[in-house]
PDB file of C-alpha atoms in Angstrom:
ATOM      1  CA  GLY G   1       0.236   0.092  -0.171  1.00 39.00           C
ATOM      2  CA  GLU G   2       1.196   3.375  -0.037  1.00 42.00           C
ATOM      3  CA  SER G   3       2.738   5.152   2.772  1.00 46.00           C
ATOM      4  CA  VAL G   4       5.209   7.605   3.720  1.00 52.00           C
ATOM      5  CA  GLY G   5       7.935   7.608   6.313  1.00 47.00           C
ATOM      6  CA  LEU G   6      10.828   8.790   7.952  1.00 41.00           C
ATOM      7  CA  HIS G   7      14.325   7.859   9.070  1.00 46.00           C
ATOM      8  CA  LEU G   8      14.732   9.182  12.023  1.00 47.00           C
ATOM      9  CA  PRO G   9      12.589   9.600  14.756  1.00 81.00           C
ATOM     10  CA  THR G  10      14.327  12.684  16.670  1.00 91.00           C
ATOM     11  CA  LEU G  11      17.044  14.623  15.379  1.00 92.00           C
ATOM     12  CA  SER G  12      19.135  16.923  18.073  1.00 95.00           C
ATOM     13  CA  VAL G  13      21.559  19.650  16.475  1.00 96.00           C
ATOM     14  CA  GLN G  14      23.097  22.513  17.555  1.00 96.00           C
ATOM     15  CA  GLU G  15      22.095  26.150  16.874  1.00 96.00           C
ATOM     16  CA  GLY G  16      23.366  27.306  13.929  1.00 96.00           C
ATOM     17  CA  ASP G  17      24.276  23.976  12.687  1.00 96.00           C
ATOM     18  CA  ASN G  18      22.591  22.460   9.695  1.00 97.00           C
ATOM     19  CA  SER G  19      19.270  20.054   9.745  1.00 96.00           C
ATOM     20  CA  ILE G  20      18.629  17.489   7.660  1.00 96.00           C
ATOM     21  CA  ILE G  21      15.425  15.476   7.780  1.00 95.00           C
ATOM     22  CA  ASN G  22      14.745  12.786   5.797  1.00 93.00           C
ATOM     23  CA  CYS G  23      11.676  10.753   4.255  1.00 92.00           C
ATOM     24  CA  ALA G  24      10.872   7.976   2.082  1.00 89.00           C
ATOM     25  CA  TYR G  25       7.628   7.640   0.062  1.00 85.00           C
ATOM     26  CA  SER G  26       6.317   4.436  -1.697  1.00 77.00           C
ATOM     27  CA  ASN G  27       4.118   5.773  -4.580  1.00 82.00           C
ATOM     28  CA  SER G  28       6.191   6.385  -7.437  1.00 81.00           C
ATOM     29  CA  ALA G  29       3.574   8.048  -8.994  1.00 83.00           C
ATOM     30  CA  SER G  30       3.092  11.129  -6.601  1.00 86.00           C
ATOM     31  CA  ASP G  31       3.594  13.948  -8.119  1.00 87.00           C
ATOM     32  CA  TYR G  32       2.973  16.654  -5.057  1.00 90.00           C
ATOM     33  CA  PHE G  33       4.910  16.719  -1.228  1.00 93.00           C
ATOM     34  CA  ILE G  34       4.563  18.986   1.522  1.00 93.00           C
ATOM     35  CA  TRP G  35       6.722  19.718   4.624  1.00 95.00           C
ATOM     36  CA  TYR G  36       4.977  20.671   7.626  1.00 94.00           C
ATOM     37  CA  LYS G  37       6.102  21.786  10.767  1.00 95.00           C
ATOM     38  CA  GLN G  38       4.259  21.017  14.180  1.00 91.00           C
ATOM     39  CA  GLU G  39       4.667  22.785  17.631  1.00 89.00           C
ATOM     40  CA  SER G  40       3.527  21.292  20.744  1.00 83.00           C
ATOM     41  CA  GLY G  41      -0.391  21.766  20.643  1.00 79.00           C
ATOM     42  CA  LYS G  42      -0.653  23.327  17.087  1.00 85.00           C
ATOM     43  CA  GLY G  43      -1.933  22.094  13.881  1.00 88.00           C
ATOM     44  CA  PRO G  44       0.720  21.434  11.316  1.00 91.00           C
ATOM     45  CA  GLN G  45       2.240  24.570   9.512  1.00 91.00           C
ATOM     46  CA  PHE G  46       3.144  24.722   5.965  1.00 90.00           C
ATOM     47  CA  ILE G  47       6.592  25.187   5.496  1.00 93.00           C
ATOM     48  CA  ILE G  48       7.461  24.097   1.879  1.00 94.00           C
ATOM     49  CA  ASP G  49       6.028  22.322  -0.989  1.00 93.00           C
ATOM     50  CA  ILE G  50       7.676  20.416  -4.338  1.00 94.00           C
ATOM     51  CA  ARG G  51       6.503  19.388  -7.202  1.00 93.00           C
ATOM     52  CA  SER G  52       7.431  16.013  -8.936  1.00 92.00           C
ATOM     53  CA  ASN G  53       9.164  17.881 -11.731  1.00 93.00           C
ATOM     54  CA  MET G  54      11.581  19.680 -10.186  1.00 95.00           C
ATOM     55  CA  ASP G  55      13.943  17.974  -7.546  1.00 95.00           C
ATOM     56  CA  LYS G  56      15.301  20.742  -5.367  1.00 97.00           C
ATOM     57  CA  ARG G  57      13.142  23.856  -4.157  1.00 97.00           C
ATOM     58  CA  GLN G  58      14.584  26.781  -2.107  1.00 96.00           C
ATOM     59  CA  GLY G  59      12.545  28.815   0.639  1.00 93.00           C
ATOM     60  CA  GLN G  60      14.111  30.729   3.268  1.00 92.00           C
ATOM     61  CA  ARG G  61      16.060  29.650   4.980  1.00 95.00           C
ATOM     62  CA  VAL G  62      14.596  25.676   3.702  1.00 97.00           C
ATOM     63  CA  THR G  63      15.540  23.454   1.205  1.00 97.00           C
ATOM     64  CA  VAL G  64      13.501  20.362  -0.041  1.00 97.00           C
ATOM     65  CA  LEU G  65      15.504  17.885  -2.121  1.00 97.00           C
ATOM     66  CA  LEU G  66      13.427  15.307  -3.927  1.00 96.00           C
ATOM     67  CA  ASN G  67      15.030  12.116  -5.593  1.00 94.00           C
ATOM     68  CA  LYS G  68      12.610  10.475  -7.357  1.00 91.00           C
ATOM     69  CA  THR G  69      14.871   7.397  -8.332  1.00 92.00           C
ATOM     70  CA  VAL G  70      14.806   6.309  -4.854  1.00 92.00           C
ATOM     71  CA  LYS G  71      11.728   7.967  -3.621  1.00 91.00           C
ATOM     72  CA  HIS G  72      13.569   9.917  -0.962  1.00 93.00           C
ATOM     73  CA  LEU G  73      12.816  13.447   0.293  1.00 95.00           C
ATOM     74  CA  SER G  74      14.475  15.732   2.383  1.00 96.00           C
ATOM     75  CA  LEU G  75      13.604  19.229   4.534  1.00 97.00           C
ATOM     76  CA  GLN G  76      17.379  21.119   4.563  1.00 97.00           C
ATOM     77  CA  ILE G  77      16.972  23.753   6.999  1.00 97.00           C
ATOM     78  CA  ALA G  78      19.986  26.525   7.690  1.00 97.00           C
ATOM     79  CA  ALA G  79      21.456  28.317  10.617  1.00 97.00           C
ATOM     80  CA  THR G  80      19.149  25.954  12.680  1.00 97.00           C
ATOM     81  CA  GLN G  81      17.718  28.222  15.864  1.00 96.00           C
ATOM     82  CA  PRO G  82      15.856  27.252  19.038  1.00 95.00           C
ATOM     83  CA  GLY G  83      12.477  28.129  17.193  1.00 95.00           C
ATOM     84  CA  ASP G  84      13.086  25.434  14.716  1.00 97.00           C
ATOM     85  CA  SER G  85      12.469  23.109  17.336  1.00 96.00           C
ATOM     86  CA  ALA G  86       9.142  21.238  16.485  1.00 95.00           C
ATOM     87  CA  VAL G  87       8.207  17.519  14.698  1.00 92.00           C
ATOM     88  CA  TYR G  88       8.222  17.504  11.337  1.00 95.00           C
ATOM     89  CA  PHE G  89       6.136  16.005   8.891  1.00 91.00           C
ATOM     90  CA  CYS G  90       6.585  15.330   5.451  1.00 93.00           C
ATOM     91  CA  ALA G  91       3.258  14.542   3.447  1.00 91.00           C
ATOM     92  CA  GLU G  92       2.457  13.077   0.224  1.00 90.00           C
ATOM     93  CA  LYS G  93      -0.693  14.347  -1.962  1.00 86.00           C
ATOM     94  CA  ALA G  94      -2.554  10.996  -2.933  1.00 80.00           C
ATOM     95  CA  LEU G  95      -5.587  11.934  -5.294  1.00 76.00           C
ATOM     96  CA  GLY G  96      -8.787  10.886  -4.326  1.00 69.00           C
ATOM     97  CA  VAL G  97     -11.415   8.730  -5.938  1.00 67.00           C
ATOM     98  CA  SER G  98     -13.527  12.358  -7.071  1.00 66.00           C
ATOM     99  CA  GLY G  99     -10.361  14.149  -7.679  1.00 66.00           C
ATOM    100  CA  THR G 100     -10.415  15.831  -4.482  1.00 68.00           C
ATOM    101  CA  TYR G 101      -7.169  15.430  -2.325  1.00 71.00           C
ATOM    102  CA  LYS G 102      -6.067  13.865   0.658  1.00 79.00           C
ATOM    103  CA  TYR G 103      -2.150  13.898   2.222  1.00 84.00           C
ATOM    104  CA  ILE G 104      -0.553  11.257   3.450  1.00 88.00           C
ATOM    105  CA  PHE G 105       1.495  11.874   6.428  1.00 89.00           C
ATOM    106  CA  GLY G 106       4.773  10.558   7.450  1.00 85.00           C
ATOM    107  CA  THR G 107       5.334   9.532  11.317  1.00 79.00           C
ATOM    108  CA  GLY G 108       7.033  12.596  11.839  1.00 87.00           C
ATOM    109  CA  THR G 109      10.604  13.494  13.286  1.00 91.00           C
ATOM    110  CA  ARG G 110      11.460  15.855  16.569  1.00 92.00           C
ATOM    111  CA  LEU G 111      14.128  18.359  15.779  1.00 95.00           C
ATOM    112  CA  LYS G 112      15.724  19.038  19.083  1.00 95.00           C
ATOM    113  CA  VAL G 113      17.949  22.236  18.368  1.00 95.00           C
ATOM    114  CA  LEU G 114      20.844  22.440  21.613  1.00 93.00           C
ATOM    115  CA  ALA G 115      21.694  25.831  22.717  1.00 86.00           C
TER     116      ALA G 115
ATOM    117  CA  GLU L   1      -3.418  36.432   6.896  1.00 72.00           C
ATOM    118  CA  PRO L   2      -6.530  34.206   6.972  1.00 78.00           C
ATOM    119  CA  GLU L   3      -6.155  31.504   8.762  1.00 89.00           C
ATOM    120  CA  VAL L   4      -8.433  28.222   9.782  1.00 93.00           C
ATOM    121  CA  THR L   5     -10.288  28.399  13.268  1.00 94.00           C
ATOM    122  CA  GLN L   6     -11.545  25.461  15.385  1.00 96.00           C
ATOM    123  CA  THR L   7     -13.499  25.417  18.357  1.00 96.00           C
ATOM    124  CA  PRO L   8     -13.426  24.333  21.139  1.00 96.00           C
ATOM    125  CA  SER L   9     -10.111  24.049  21.800  1.00 94.00           C
ATOM    126  CA  HIS L  10     -10.402  20.891  24.394  1.00 95.00           C
ATOM    127  CA  GLN L  11     -13.617  19.035  24.692  1.00 97.00           C
ATOM    128  CA  VAL L  12     -13.796  16.413  27.618  1.00 97.00           C
ATOM    129  CA  THR L  13     -16.728  13.996  27.409  1.00 97.00           C
ATOM    130  CA  GLN L  14     -18.532  11.095  28.434  1.00 97.00           C
ATOM    131  CA  MET L  15     -17.873   7.348  26.137  1.00 97.00           C
ATOM    132  CA  GLY L  16     -21.082   7.351  24.447  1.00 97.00           C
ATOM    133  CA  GLN L  17     -21.507  10.768  24.233  1.00 97.00           C
ATOM    134  CA  GLU L  18     -21.942  12.856  20.962  1.00 97.00           C
ATOM    135  CA  VAL L  19     -19.558  15.070  20.315  1.00 98.00           C
ATOM    136  CA  ILE L  20     -19.768  18.364  17.348  1.00 97.00           C
ATOM    137  CA  LEU L  21     -16.386  20.026  16.362  1.00 98.00           C
ATOM    138  CA  ARG L  22     -16.433  23.068  14.739  1.00 97.00           C
ATOM    139  CA  CYS L  23     -14.270  24.449  12.337  1.00 97.00           C
ATOM    140  CA  VAL L  24     -14.391  27.738   9.823  1.00 95.00           C
ATOM    141  CA  PRO L  25     -12.150  27.544   6.896  1.00 94.00           C
ATOM    142  CA  ILE L  26     -10.266  30.099   5.021  1.00 91.00           C
ATOM    143  CA  SER L  27     -13.350  32.079   3.656  1.00 88.00           C
ATOM    144  CA  ASN L  28     -12.886  31.630  -0.224  1.00 86.00           C
ATOM    145  CA  HIS L  29     -11.756  28.028   0.181  1.00 90.00           C
ATOM    146  CA  LEU L  30     -13.816  25.353  -1.371  1.00 88.00           C
ATOM    147  CA  TYR L  31     -12.134  22.289  -0.184  1.00 89.00           C
ATOM    148  CA  PHE L  32     -12.435  20.877   3.235  1.00 92.00           C
ATOM    149  CA  TYR L  33     -11.272  17.808   5.624  1.00 93.00           C
ATOM    150  CA  TRP L  34     -10.633  16.555   8.534  1.00 96.00           C
ATOM    151  CA  TYR L  35      -7.630  14.898  10.212  1.00 96.00           C
ATOM    152  CA  ARG L  36      -6.824  13.107  13.303  1.00 95.00           C
ATOM    153  CA  GLN L  37      -4.153  12.440  15.060  1.00 91.00           C
ATOM    154  CA  ILE L  38      -3.437  10.241  18.449  1.00 89.00           C
ATOM    155  CA  LEU L  39      -1.422  11.720  20.699  1.00 84.00           C
ATOM    156  CA  GLY L  40       2.676  10.451  19.371  1.00 78.00           C
ATOM    157  CA  GLN L  41       1.187   9.311  16.562  1.00 82.00           C
ATOM    158  CA  LYS L  42       0.992  10.535  13.101  1.00 84.00           C
ATOM    159  CA  VAL L  43      -1.722  12.812  11.244  1.00 90.00           C
ATOM    160  CA  GLU L  44      -4.659  10.446   9.784  1.00 92.00           C
ATOM    161  CA  PHE L  45      -7.025  11.366   6.895  1.00 92.00           C
ATOM    162  CA  LEU L  46     -10.397  11.695   7.941  1.00 95.00           C
ATOM    163  CA  VAL L  47     -12.515  12.511   5.108  1.00 94.00           C
ATOM    164  CA  SER L  48     -12.705  15.694   2.543  1.00 90.00           C
ATOM    165  CA  PHE L  49     -15.386  17.483   1.689  1.00 91.00           C
ATOM    166  CA  TYR L  50     -16.826  19.612  -1.785  1.00 88.00           C
ATOM    167  CA  ASN L  51     -19.818  21.209  -3.011  1.00 86.00           C
ATOM    168  CA  ASN L  52     -21.326  20.378   0.080  1.00 88.00           C
ATOM    169  CA  GLU L  53     -20.939  15.975  -0.035  1.00 89.00           C
ATOM    170  CA  ILE L  54     -18.712  14.095   1.182  1.00 91.00           C
ATOM    171  CA  SER L  55     -15.524  13.161  -1.811  1.00 87.00           C
ATOM    172  CA  GLU L  56     -13.615  10.529   0.350  1.00 88.00           C
ATOM    173  CA  LYS L  57     -13.168   9.267   3.553  1.00 89.00           C
ATOM    174  CA  SER L  58     -10.896   6.660   5.231  1.00 89.00           C
ATOM    175  CA  GLU L  59     -11.783   3.720   7.168  1.00 89.00           C
ATOM    176  CA  ILE L  60     -11.588   5.840  10.249  1.00 91.00           C
ATOM    177  CA  PHE L  61     -14.673   7.399   9.207  1.00 94.00           C
ATOM    178  CA  ASP L  62     -17.241   4.625   9.981  1.00 92.00           C
ATOM    179  CA  ASP L  63     -21.209   5.440  10.555  1.00 93.00           C
ATOM    180  CA  GLN L  64     -20.174   7.268  13.559  1.00 95.00           C
ATOM    181  CA  PHE L  65     -18.874  10.107  12.100  1.00 96.00           C
ATOM    182  CA  SER L  66     -20.954  12.646  10.082  1.00 96.00           C
ATOM    183  CA  VAL L  67     -19.407  15.945   8.635  1.00 96.00           C
ATOM    184  CA  GLU L  68     -21.914  19.222   7.337  1.00 93.00           C
ATOM    185  CA  ARG L  69     -21.817  22.506   6.293  1.00 91.00           C
ATOM    186  CA  PRO L  70     -24.602  23.839   7.645  1.00 85.00           C
ATOM    187  CA  ASP L  71     -24.099  27.308   7.000  1.00 85.00           C
ATOM    188  CA  GLY L  72     -21.726  29.560   4.266  1.00 76.00           C
ATOM    189  CA  SER L  73     -18.752  29.494   7.160  1.00 84.00           C
ATOM    190  CA  ASN L  74     -18.955  26.598   9.546  1.00 92.00           C
ATOM    191  CA  PHE L  75     -17.942  22.919   8.467  1.00 95.00           C
ATOM    192  CA  THR L  76     -18.465  20.046  11.574  1.00 96.00           C
ATOM    193  CA  LEU L  77     -17.549  17.129  12.435  1.00 97.00           C
ATOM    194  CA  LYS L  78     -19.832  15.182  14.151  1.00 97.00           C
ATOM    195  CA  ILE L  79     -19.206  11.618  15.987  1.00 97.00           C
ATOM    196  CA  ARG L  80     -22.442  10.106  17.519  1.00 96.00           C
ATOM    197  CA  SER L  81     -21.319   7.807  19.969  1.00 95.00           C
ATOM    198  CA  THR L  82     -17.761   8.448  21.413  1.00 97.00           C
ATOM    199  CA  LYS L  83     -15.748   5.572  22.016  1.00 96.00           C
ATOM    200  CA  LEU L  84     -12.039   6.162  24.142  1.00 96.00           C
ATOM    201  CA  GLU L  85     -10.105   5.248  21.025  1.00 95.00           C
ATOM    202  CA  ASP L  86     -11.801   8.540  19.410  1.00 97.00           C
ATOM    203  CA  SER L  87      -9.541  10.463  21.553  1.00 97.00           C
ATOM    204  CA  ALA L  88      -7.126  12.663  19.561  1.00 96.00           C
ATOM    205  CA  MET L  89      -6.441  15.965  18.162  1.00 95.00           C
ATOM    206  CA  TYR L  90      -8.640  16.789  15.139  1.00 97.00           C
ATOM    207  CA  PHE L  91      -7.674  19.083  12.572  1.00 96.00           C
ATOM    208  CA  CYS L  92      -9.432  20.677  10.467  1.00 96.00           C
ATOM    209  CA  ALA L  93      -8.149  22.099   6.899  1.00 94.00           C
ATOM    210  CA  SER L  94      -8.533  23.829   3.546  1.00 91.00           C
ATOM    211  CA  ASN L  95      -7.441  24.284   0.660  1.00 87.00           C
ATOM    212  CA  PRO L  96      -8.516  26.914  -2.367  1.00 84.00           C
ATOM    213  CA  ASP L  97      -9.220  24.858  -5.276  1.00 76.00           C
ATOM    214  CA  ARG L  98      -7.796  21.950  -7.531  1.00 68.00           C
ATOM    215  CA  ILE L  99      -5.144  23.839  -8.492  1.00 69.00           C
ATOM    216  CA  LYS L 100      -3.769  25.290  -5.149  1.00 68.00           C
ATOM    217  CA  GLU L 101      -3.322  21.903  -3.684  1.00 73.00           C
ATOM    218  CA  THR L 102      -1.683  23.617  -0.254  1.00 81.00           C
ATOM    219  CA  GLN L 103      -3.741  22.550   2.915  1.00 85.00           C
ATOM    220  CA  TYR L 104      -3.970  24.870   5.546  1.00 89.00           C
ATOM    221  CA  PHE L 105      -5.009  23.603   8.785  1.00 93.00           C
ATOM    222  CA  GLY L 106      -6.952  24.646  11.925  1.00 94.00           C
ATOM    223  CA  PRO L 107      -5.033  24.461  15.540  1.00 93.00           C
ATOM    224  CA  GLY L 108      -7.020  21.605  16.010  1.00 95.00           C
ATOM    225  CA  THR L 109      -9.340  20.517  18.795  1.00 97.00           C
ATOM    226  CA  ARG L 110      -8.066  17.813  21.596  1.00 96.00           C
ATOM    227  CA  LEU L 111     -11.181  15.373  22.431  1.00 97.00           C
ATOM    228  CA  LEU L 112     -10.811  13.372  25.467  1.00 97.00           C
ATOM    229  CA  VAL L 113     -13.124  10.285  25.929  1.00 97.00           C
ATOM    230  CA  LEU L 114     -13.166   9.078  29.122  1.00 96.00           C
TER     231      LEU L 114
END
């Protein structure tokens, strides 16, 4: 079946270092992916997205890389800050029968930023 | 910036009771969703809603669940007879149309069934 999963459940990084969070997906037909950030007690917050016709997309301090050959997605956070501490989910767009969307979420990686 | 809002933020109920969770999606959005997240687990899709009807539902969304858009702004999730295992965070999400696929999530309602 379809699945989206994460390699590391917890990632600890020093403040100022770069963070890399990884995600594997299994549906080779997926054409759109999102990274969400979830802080404690809050809903998922959109960070960055990427379509399957791209292999890299950059935002402010964040970069998403997509490797369709090995069905791998990563989120890179530059100069990690304490406010980046959260759980990060990758989500894969799945097309429903009626043409609407749902997202299949990975299990999440907790990022801890050490002062 | 427009946001999805949800009420209540917390709900405690007795097993077997009915609960209604409310959401106000972003005003110009057309597609609406409910997700749930059991504590410490991943976010799971429940149902999508478009043009006043359910578009798709997951295995979790059984006969105890229903959704409604009673007016032009609210989107509700009803659980008719709550079970202990319904305890979770429930998130509402919306996106503008089929072209703009990014879903925007509300802050969630934490439901605790005793």
